[in-house]
Coordinates of C-alpha atoms in Angstrom, one line a residue:
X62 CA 6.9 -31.0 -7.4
X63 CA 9.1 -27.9 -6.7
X64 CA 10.7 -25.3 -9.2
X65 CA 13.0 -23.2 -8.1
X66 CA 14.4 -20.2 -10.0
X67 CA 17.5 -18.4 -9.2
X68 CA 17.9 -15.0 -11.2
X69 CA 20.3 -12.3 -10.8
X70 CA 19.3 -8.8 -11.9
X71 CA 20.4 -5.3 -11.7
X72 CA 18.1 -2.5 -12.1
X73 CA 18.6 1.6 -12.8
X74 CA 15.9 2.3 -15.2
X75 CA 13.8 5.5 -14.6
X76 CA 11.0 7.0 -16.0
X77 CA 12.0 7.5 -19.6
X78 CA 8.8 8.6 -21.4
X79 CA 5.9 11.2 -21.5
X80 CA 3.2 9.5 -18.6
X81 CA -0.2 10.8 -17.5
X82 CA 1.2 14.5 -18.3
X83 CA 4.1 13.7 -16.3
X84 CA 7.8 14.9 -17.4
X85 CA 10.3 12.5 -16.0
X86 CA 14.0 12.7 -15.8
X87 CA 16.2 10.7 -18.2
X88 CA 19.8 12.3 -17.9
X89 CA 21.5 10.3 -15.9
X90 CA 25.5 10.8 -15.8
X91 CA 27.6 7.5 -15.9
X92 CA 29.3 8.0 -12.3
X93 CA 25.4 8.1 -11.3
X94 CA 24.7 5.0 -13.2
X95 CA 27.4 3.2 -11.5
X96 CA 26.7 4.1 -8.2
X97 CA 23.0 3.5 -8.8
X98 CA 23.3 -0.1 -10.2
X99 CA 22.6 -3.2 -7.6
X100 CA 22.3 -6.7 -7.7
X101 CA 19.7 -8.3 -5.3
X102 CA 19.0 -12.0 -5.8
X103 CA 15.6 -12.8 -6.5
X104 CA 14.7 -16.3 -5.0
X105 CA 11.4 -17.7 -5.5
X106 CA 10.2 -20.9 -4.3
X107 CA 6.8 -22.1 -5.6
X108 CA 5.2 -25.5 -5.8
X109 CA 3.3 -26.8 -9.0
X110 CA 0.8 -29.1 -7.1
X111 CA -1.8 -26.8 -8.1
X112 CA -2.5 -25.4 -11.9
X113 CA -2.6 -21.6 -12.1
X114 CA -5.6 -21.0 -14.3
X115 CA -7.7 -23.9 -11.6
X116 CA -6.8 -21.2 -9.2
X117 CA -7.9 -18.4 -10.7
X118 CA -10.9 -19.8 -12.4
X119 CA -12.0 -20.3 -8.6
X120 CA -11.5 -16.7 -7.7
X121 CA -13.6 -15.6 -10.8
X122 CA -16.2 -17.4 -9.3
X123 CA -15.3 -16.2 -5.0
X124 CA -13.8 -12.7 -5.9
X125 CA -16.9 -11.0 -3.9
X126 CA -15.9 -12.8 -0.8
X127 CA -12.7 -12.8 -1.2
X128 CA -13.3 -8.7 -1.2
X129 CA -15.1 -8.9 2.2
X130 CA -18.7 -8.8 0.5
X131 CA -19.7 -10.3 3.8
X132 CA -17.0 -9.1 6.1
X133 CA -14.9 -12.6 5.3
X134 CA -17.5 -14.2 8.0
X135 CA -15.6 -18.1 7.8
X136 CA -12.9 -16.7 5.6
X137 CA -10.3 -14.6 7.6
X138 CA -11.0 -16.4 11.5
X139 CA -10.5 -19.7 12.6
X140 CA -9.5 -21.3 9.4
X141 CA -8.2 -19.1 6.6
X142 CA -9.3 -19.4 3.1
X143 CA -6.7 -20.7 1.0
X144 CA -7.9 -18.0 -1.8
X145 CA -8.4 -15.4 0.3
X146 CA -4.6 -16.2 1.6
X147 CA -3.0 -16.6 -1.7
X148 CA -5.3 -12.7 -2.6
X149 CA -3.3 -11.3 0.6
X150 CA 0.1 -11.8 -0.7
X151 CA -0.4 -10.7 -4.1
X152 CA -2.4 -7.8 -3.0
X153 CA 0.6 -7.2 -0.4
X154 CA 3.3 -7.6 -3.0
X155 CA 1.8 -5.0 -4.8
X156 CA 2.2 -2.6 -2.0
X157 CA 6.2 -4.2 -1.1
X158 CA 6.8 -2.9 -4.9
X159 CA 6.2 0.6 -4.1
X160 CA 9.7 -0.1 -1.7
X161 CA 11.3 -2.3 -4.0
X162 CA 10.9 0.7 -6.7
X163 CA 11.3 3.7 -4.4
X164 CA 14.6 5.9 -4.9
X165 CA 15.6 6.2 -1.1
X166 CA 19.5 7.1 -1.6
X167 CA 19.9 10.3 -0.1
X168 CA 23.0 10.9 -2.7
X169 CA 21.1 10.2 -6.0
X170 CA 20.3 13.0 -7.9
X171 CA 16.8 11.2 -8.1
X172 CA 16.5 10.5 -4.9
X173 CA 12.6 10.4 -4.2
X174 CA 11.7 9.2 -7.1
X175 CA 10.5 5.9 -9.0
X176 CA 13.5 3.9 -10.5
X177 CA 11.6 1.9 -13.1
X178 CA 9.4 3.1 -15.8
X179 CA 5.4 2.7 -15.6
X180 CA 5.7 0.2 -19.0
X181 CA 7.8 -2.2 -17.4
X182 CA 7.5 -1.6 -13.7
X183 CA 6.8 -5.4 -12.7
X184 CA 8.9 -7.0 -14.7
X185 CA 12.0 -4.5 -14.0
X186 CA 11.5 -5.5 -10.3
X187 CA 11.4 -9.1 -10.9
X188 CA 7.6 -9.2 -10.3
X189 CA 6.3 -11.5 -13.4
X190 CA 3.2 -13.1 -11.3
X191 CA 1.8 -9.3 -11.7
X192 CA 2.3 -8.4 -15.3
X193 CA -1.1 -9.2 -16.0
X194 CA -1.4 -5.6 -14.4
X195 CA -0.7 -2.3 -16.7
X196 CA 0.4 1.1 -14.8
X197 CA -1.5 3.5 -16.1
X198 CA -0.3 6.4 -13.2
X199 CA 1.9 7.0 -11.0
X200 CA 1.4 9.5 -8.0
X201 CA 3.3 11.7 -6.0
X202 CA 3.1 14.1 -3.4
X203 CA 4.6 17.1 -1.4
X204 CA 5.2 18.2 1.9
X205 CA 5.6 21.6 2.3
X206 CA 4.5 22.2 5.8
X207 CA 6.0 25.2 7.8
X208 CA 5.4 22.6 10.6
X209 CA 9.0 20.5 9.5
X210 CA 11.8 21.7 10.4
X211 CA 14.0 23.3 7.6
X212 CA 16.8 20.6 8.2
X213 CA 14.5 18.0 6.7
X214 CA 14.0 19.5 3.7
X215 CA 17.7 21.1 2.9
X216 CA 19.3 19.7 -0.7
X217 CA 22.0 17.2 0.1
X218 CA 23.0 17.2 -4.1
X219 CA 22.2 20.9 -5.0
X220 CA 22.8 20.0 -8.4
X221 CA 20.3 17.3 -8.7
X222 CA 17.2 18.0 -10.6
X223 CA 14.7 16.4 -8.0
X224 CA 12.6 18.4 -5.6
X225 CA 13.1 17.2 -1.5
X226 CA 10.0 18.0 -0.5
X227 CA 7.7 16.3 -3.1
X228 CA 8.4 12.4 -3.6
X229 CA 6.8 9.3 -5.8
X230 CA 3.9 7.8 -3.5
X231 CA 2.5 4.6 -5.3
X232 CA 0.9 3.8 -8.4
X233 CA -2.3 3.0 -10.2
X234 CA -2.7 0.2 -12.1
X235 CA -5.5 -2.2 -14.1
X236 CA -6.0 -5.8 -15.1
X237 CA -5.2 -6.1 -18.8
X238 CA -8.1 -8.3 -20.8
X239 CA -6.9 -11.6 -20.1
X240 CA -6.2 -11.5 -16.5
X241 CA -9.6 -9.3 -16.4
X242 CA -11.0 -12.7 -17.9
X243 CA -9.8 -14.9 -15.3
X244 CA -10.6 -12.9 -12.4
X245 CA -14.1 -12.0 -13.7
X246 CA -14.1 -8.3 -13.4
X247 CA -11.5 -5.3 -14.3
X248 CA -9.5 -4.7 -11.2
X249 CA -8.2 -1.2 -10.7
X250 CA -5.8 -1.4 -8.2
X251 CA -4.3 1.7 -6.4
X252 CA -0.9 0.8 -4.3
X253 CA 0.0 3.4 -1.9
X254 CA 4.0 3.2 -0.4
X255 CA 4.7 3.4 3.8
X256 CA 7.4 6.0 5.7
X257 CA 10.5 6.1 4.0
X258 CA 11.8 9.6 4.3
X259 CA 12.6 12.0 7.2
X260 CA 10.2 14.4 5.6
X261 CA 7.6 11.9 6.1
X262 CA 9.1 10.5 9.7
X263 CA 7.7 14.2 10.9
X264 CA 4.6 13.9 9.2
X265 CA 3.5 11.0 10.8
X266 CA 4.4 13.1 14.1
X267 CA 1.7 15.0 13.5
X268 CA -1.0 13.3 15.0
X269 CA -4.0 15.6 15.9
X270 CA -7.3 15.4 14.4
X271 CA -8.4 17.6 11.3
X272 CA -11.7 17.9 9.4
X273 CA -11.5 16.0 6.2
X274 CA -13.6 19.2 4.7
X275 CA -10.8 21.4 5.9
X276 CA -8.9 20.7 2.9
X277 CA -12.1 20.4 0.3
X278 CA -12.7 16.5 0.5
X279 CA -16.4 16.0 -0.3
X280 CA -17.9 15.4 3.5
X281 CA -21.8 15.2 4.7
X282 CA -20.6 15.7 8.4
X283 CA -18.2 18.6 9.6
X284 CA -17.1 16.3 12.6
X285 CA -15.5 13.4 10.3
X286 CA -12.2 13.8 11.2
X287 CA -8.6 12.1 10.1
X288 CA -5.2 12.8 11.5
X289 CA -3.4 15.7 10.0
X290 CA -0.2 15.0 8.7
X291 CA -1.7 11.6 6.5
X292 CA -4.6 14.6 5.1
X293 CA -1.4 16.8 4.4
X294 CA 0.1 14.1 2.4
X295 CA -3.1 13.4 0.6
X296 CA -3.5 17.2 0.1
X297 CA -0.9 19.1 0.0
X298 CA 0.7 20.2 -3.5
X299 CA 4.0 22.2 -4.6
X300 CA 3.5 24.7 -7.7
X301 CA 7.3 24.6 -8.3
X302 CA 7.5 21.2 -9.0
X303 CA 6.0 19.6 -11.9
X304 CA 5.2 16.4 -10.7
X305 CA 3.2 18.0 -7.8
X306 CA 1.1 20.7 -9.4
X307 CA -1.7 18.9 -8.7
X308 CA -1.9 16.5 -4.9
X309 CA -1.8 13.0 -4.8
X310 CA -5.5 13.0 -4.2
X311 CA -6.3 15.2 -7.2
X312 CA -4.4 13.2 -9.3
X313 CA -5.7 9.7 -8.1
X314 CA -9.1 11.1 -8.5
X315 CA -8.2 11.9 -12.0
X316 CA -7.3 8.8 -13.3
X317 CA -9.9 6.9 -11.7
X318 CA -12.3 9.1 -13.1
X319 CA -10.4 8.7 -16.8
X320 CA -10.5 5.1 -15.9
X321 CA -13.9 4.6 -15.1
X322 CA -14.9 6.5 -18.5
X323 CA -13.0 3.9 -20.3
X324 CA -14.1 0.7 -18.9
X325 CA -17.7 1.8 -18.0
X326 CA -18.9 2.0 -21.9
X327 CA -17.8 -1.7 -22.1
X328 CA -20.1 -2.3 -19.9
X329 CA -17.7 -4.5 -17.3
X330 CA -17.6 -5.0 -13.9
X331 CA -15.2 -3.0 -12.3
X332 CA -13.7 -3.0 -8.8
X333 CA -11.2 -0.8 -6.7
X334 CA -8.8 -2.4 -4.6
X335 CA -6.5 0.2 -2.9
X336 CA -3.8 -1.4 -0.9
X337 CA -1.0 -0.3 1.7
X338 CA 1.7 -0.4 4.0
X339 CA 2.0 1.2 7.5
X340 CA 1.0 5.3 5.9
X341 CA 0.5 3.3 3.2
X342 CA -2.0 1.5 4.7
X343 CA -3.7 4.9 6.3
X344 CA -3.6 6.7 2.8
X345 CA -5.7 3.6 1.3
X346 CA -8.0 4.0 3.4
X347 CA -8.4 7.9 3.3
X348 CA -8.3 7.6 -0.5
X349 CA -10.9 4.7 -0.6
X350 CA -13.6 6.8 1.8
X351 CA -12.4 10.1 -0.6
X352 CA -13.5 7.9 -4.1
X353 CA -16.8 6.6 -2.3
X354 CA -17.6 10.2 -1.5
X355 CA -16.5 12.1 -4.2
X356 CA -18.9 9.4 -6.4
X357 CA -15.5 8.7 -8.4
X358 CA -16.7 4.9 -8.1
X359 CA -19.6 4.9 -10.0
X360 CA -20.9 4.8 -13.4
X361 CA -23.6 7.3 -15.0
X362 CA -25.8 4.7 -14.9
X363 CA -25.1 4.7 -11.2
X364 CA -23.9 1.3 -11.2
X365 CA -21.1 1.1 -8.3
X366 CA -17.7 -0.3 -7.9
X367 CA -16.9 -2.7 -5.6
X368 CA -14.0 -0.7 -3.0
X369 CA -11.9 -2.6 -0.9
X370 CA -8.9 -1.9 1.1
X371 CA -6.0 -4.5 1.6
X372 CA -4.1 -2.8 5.0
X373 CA -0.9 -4.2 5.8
X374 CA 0.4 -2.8 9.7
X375 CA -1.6 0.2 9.5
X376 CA -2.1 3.0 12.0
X377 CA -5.6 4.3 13.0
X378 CA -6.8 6.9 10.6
X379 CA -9.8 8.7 12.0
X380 CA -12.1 9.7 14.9
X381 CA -15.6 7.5 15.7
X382 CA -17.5 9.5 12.5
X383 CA -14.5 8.7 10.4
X384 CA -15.2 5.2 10.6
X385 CA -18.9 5.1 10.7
X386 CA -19.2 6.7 7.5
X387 CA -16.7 4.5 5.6
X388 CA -18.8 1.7 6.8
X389 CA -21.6 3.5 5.7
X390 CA -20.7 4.0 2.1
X391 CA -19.8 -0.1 2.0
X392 CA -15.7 0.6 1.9
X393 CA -14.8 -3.3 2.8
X394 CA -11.1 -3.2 4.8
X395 CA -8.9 -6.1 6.2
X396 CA -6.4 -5.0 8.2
X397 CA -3.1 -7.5 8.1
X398 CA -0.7 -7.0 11.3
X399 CA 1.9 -8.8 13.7
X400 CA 0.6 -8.1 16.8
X401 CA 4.0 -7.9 18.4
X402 CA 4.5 -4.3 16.2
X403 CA 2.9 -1.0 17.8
X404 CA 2.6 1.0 14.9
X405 CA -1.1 -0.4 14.6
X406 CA -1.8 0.6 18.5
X407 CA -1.1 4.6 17.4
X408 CA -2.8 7.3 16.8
X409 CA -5.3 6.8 19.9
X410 CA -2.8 4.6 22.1
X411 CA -5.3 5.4 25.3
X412 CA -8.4 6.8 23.8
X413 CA -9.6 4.2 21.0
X414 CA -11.6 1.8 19.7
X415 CA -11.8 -0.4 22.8
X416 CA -12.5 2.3 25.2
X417 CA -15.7 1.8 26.6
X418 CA -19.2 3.3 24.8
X419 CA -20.0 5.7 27.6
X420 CA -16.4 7.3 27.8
X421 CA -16.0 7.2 23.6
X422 CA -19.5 9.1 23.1
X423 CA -18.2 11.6 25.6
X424 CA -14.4 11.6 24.8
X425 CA -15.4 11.5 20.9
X426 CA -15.2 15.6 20.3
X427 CA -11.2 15.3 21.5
X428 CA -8.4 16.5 19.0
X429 CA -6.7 13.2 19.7
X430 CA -9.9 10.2 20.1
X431 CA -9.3 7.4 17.1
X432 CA -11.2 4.3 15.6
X433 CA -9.8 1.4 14.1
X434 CA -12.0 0.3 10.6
X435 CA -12.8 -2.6 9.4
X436 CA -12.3 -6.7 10.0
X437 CA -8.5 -7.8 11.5
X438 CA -5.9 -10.4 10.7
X439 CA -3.5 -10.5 13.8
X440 CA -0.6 -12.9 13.6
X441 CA 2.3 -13.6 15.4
X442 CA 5.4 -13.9 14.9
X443 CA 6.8 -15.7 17.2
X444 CA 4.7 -18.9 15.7
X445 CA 7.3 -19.3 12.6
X446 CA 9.9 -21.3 13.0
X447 CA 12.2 -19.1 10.9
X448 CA 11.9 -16.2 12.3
X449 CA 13.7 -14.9 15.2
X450 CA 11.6 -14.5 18.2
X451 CA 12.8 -10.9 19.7
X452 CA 12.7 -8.6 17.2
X453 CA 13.0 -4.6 17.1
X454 CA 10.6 -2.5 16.0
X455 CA 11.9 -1.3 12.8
X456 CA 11.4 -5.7 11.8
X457 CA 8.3 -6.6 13.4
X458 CA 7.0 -4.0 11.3
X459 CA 8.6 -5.1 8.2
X460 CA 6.3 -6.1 5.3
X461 CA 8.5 -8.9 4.4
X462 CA 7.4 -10.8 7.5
X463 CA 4.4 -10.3 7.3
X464 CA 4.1 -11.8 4.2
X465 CA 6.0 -14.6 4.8
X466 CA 3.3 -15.0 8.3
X467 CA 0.4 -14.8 5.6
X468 CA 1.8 -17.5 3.7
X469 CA 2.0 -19.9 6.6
X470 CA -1.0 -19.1 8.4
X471 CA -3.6 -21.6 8.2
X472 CA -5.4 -21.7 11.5
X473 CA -5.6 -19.0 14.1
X474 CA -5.4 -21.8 17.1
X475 CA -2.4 -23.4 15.2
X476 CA 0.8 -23.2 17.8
X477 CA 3.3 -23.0 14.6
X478 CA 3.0 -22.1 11.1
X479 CA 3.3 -24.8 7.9
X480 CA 5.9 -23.6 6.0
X481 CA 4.6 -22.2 2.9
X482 CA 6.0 -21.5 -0.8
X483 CA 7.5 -18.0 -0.7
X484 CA 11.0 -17.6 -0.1
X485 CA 11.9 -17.1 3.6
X486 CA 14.6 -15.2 2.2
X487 CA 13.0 -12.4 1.3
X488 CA 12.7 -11.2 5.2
X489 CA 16.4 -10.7 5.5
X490 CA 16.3 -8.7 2.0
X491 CA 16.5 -5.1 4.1
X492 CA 16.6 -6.0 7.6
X493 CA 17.7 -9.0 10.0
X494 CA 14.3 -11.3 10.7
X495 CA 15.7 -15.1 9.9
X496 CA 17.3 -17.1 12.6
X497 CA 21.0 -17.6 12.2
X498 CA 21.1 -21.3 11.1
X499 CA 19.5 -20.3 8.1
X500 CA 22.4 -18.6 6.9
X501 CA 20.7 -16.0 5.3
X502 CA 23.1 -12.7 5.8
X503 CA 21.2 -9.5 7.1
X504 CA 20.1 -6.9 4.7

């Protein structure tokens, strides 16, 4: 049997309440209101062969796995795990929201911030399958690097309250008790959002190696290095602006700490999964090795949190010691791409992970020498039957796709992909991805 549900909705909520020491905006003039206001179409196709609860009754009982306890050995090759698929998605959804809620028009006086408050952030965007989650932080973070150009940073509404150079970043967010029931631990999950402004266009530029202890991130070896401009974004913090007094990592350290406080005296089982998109993608994984170091995921009885990263077309982060040492303190990563997209080939497009072991142990001490991390998910694009097969870059990076490829993928020697429940739709929502005789319009 298949339900489909139509719903039209229009959305120009912001913050409108005192958050996690946060002041946000409220004032919004009517012209603003009406310029703000849009009406996407939320299709969503889903099949009821299979009851919900079954489902996740099962991934109470496989949620280790599923987390890449053993590295996904005879979950993520060959055949994938229909759990493990279904996990992907949601997990990847939660990262597409950080778009989806992102204020990216350059004439909004709130441009750079969230549009939707932290009570009702899921449902506001349409995203009812994840209210089970509460937001319990948002974070944000500043660039204010005498490395960018002036340009980027210039007002374009001088009269708008909100700071160019700092912007909202992702969220924080945990399993209320029911869903914490089902899934058979309390799941803290930290979303991280990909390159939407120019500001951050120019960050990712800067691509030479830094010390991680450069900037005060707990480090046992002076060589574990990351690329510069995704530490600056981690780091960096603007004492003008109230919502970056503090860095993005300061503050995400924060509330897990406040957090794990909470749900440690109840005695549950807790674990961290951090998820992301393209930077994203390469801030989960900084901030996932940052909590293991820092000891942010564990208890006072030293009991640990499970940490895994969900990446979703992400860059390289690090140099040979970067990676090694997330591995060492048990970070679990699966890394989702299309491997028609080049974002995941940079940093370290010639000196990398498949260089050989004689060259890399020499080569390794190089400003510009990077290693991917963890187990990979490559899938192709050109499989779907939907989806046009030349793409540009900006859509065979596009998130969109790659969860609709998730959701058809059922065997890595497969020559096509089974169509699968979510809306195919949803790729044309800000780009052009579907083949014509769909009759989906672009954007």
């Amino acid at each position: 049997m298949t339900i489909i549900k139509l719903s039209l909705h229009y959305n120009v909520h912001l913050h409108n309440q005192h958050f996690t020491n946060t002041i946000i905006p409220t004032n919004l003039s009517s012209k603003f209101l009406r310029k703000a206001r849009w009406f996407p179409l939320t299709c969503t196709l889903s099949t009821a062969s299979e009851p919900i609860d079954a489902k996740i009754s099962t991934i109470r009982e496989k949620w280790k796995n599923i987390h890449g306890q053993d590295n996904w050995v005879g979950m993520a090759h060959d055949t994938m795990d229909p759990l493990l698929r279904s996990e992907l998605i949601r997990y990847g959804e939660m990262a597409q929201a950080c778009y989806e809620a992102f204020d990216s028009d350059p004439y909004s006086k709130y441009c750079g911030s969230c549009k939707v408050p932290p009570k009702t952030f899921f449902q506001d965007l349409g995203m009812n399958d994840h209210k089970g989650y509460e937001i319990t932080s948002y974070i944000y973070s500043s660039n204010t690097s005498n490395l960018i150009p002036k340009f980027f940073t210039k007002y374009i509404r001088p009269d708008g309250p909100w700071n160019p150079m700092v912007n909202w970043m992702g969220y924080v967010a945990v399993s209320n008790d029911e869903t914490t029931a089902r899934l058979g631990r309390r799941d803290i999950i930290v979303a991280w959002r990909g390159t939407v402004t120019n500001l951050e266009w120019m960050v990712d530029l800067m691509d030479f190696l830094k010390p991680v202890s450069a900037q005060k991130l707990a480090s046992q070896d002076p060589n574990i290095k990351v690329m510069a401009g995704f530490l600056h974004i981690y780091t960096d913090k603007d004492q003008s602006c109230k919502y970056s007094k503090f860095s993005a990592r300061e503050q995400l350290l924060a509330e897990l700490t406040r957090l794990a406080k909470i749900y440690g005296r109840k005695e549950e089982e807790i674990s961290i999964t951090i998820t992301g998109h393209s930077l994203g993608s390469a801030l989960a994984i900084l901030s996932g090795y940052d909590i293991a170091e820092s000891n942010v995921d564990k208890l006072d009885n030293m009991q640990k949190f499970h940490i895994s990263v969900f990446s979703f077309s992400g860059p390289r982060v690090g140099n040979t010691r970067f990676r090694k040492r997330v591995e060492e303190l048990g970070i679990k990563v699966l890394r989702v791409f299309n491997i028609h997209d080049n974002v995941p080939n940079v940093p370290g497009l010639l000196l990398n992970e498949h260089t050989s072991p004689f060259v890399r142990n020499l080569a390794d001490w190089v400003a510009w020498f990077y290693s991917h991390i963890g187990e990979k998910i490559g899938l192709d694009h050109t499989r779907s039957s939907f989806v046009k097969e030349s793409l540009d870059a900006g859509s065979a990076h596009n998130l969109e796709l790659l969860l609709h490829l998730l959701d058809g993928y059922y065997d890595e020697r497969a020559k096509c992909w089974i169509p699968g429940g979510r809306d195919k739709a949803l790729m044309n929502k800000g780009g052009d991805i579907l083949k014509v005789e769909h009759l989906i319009p672009p954007k």
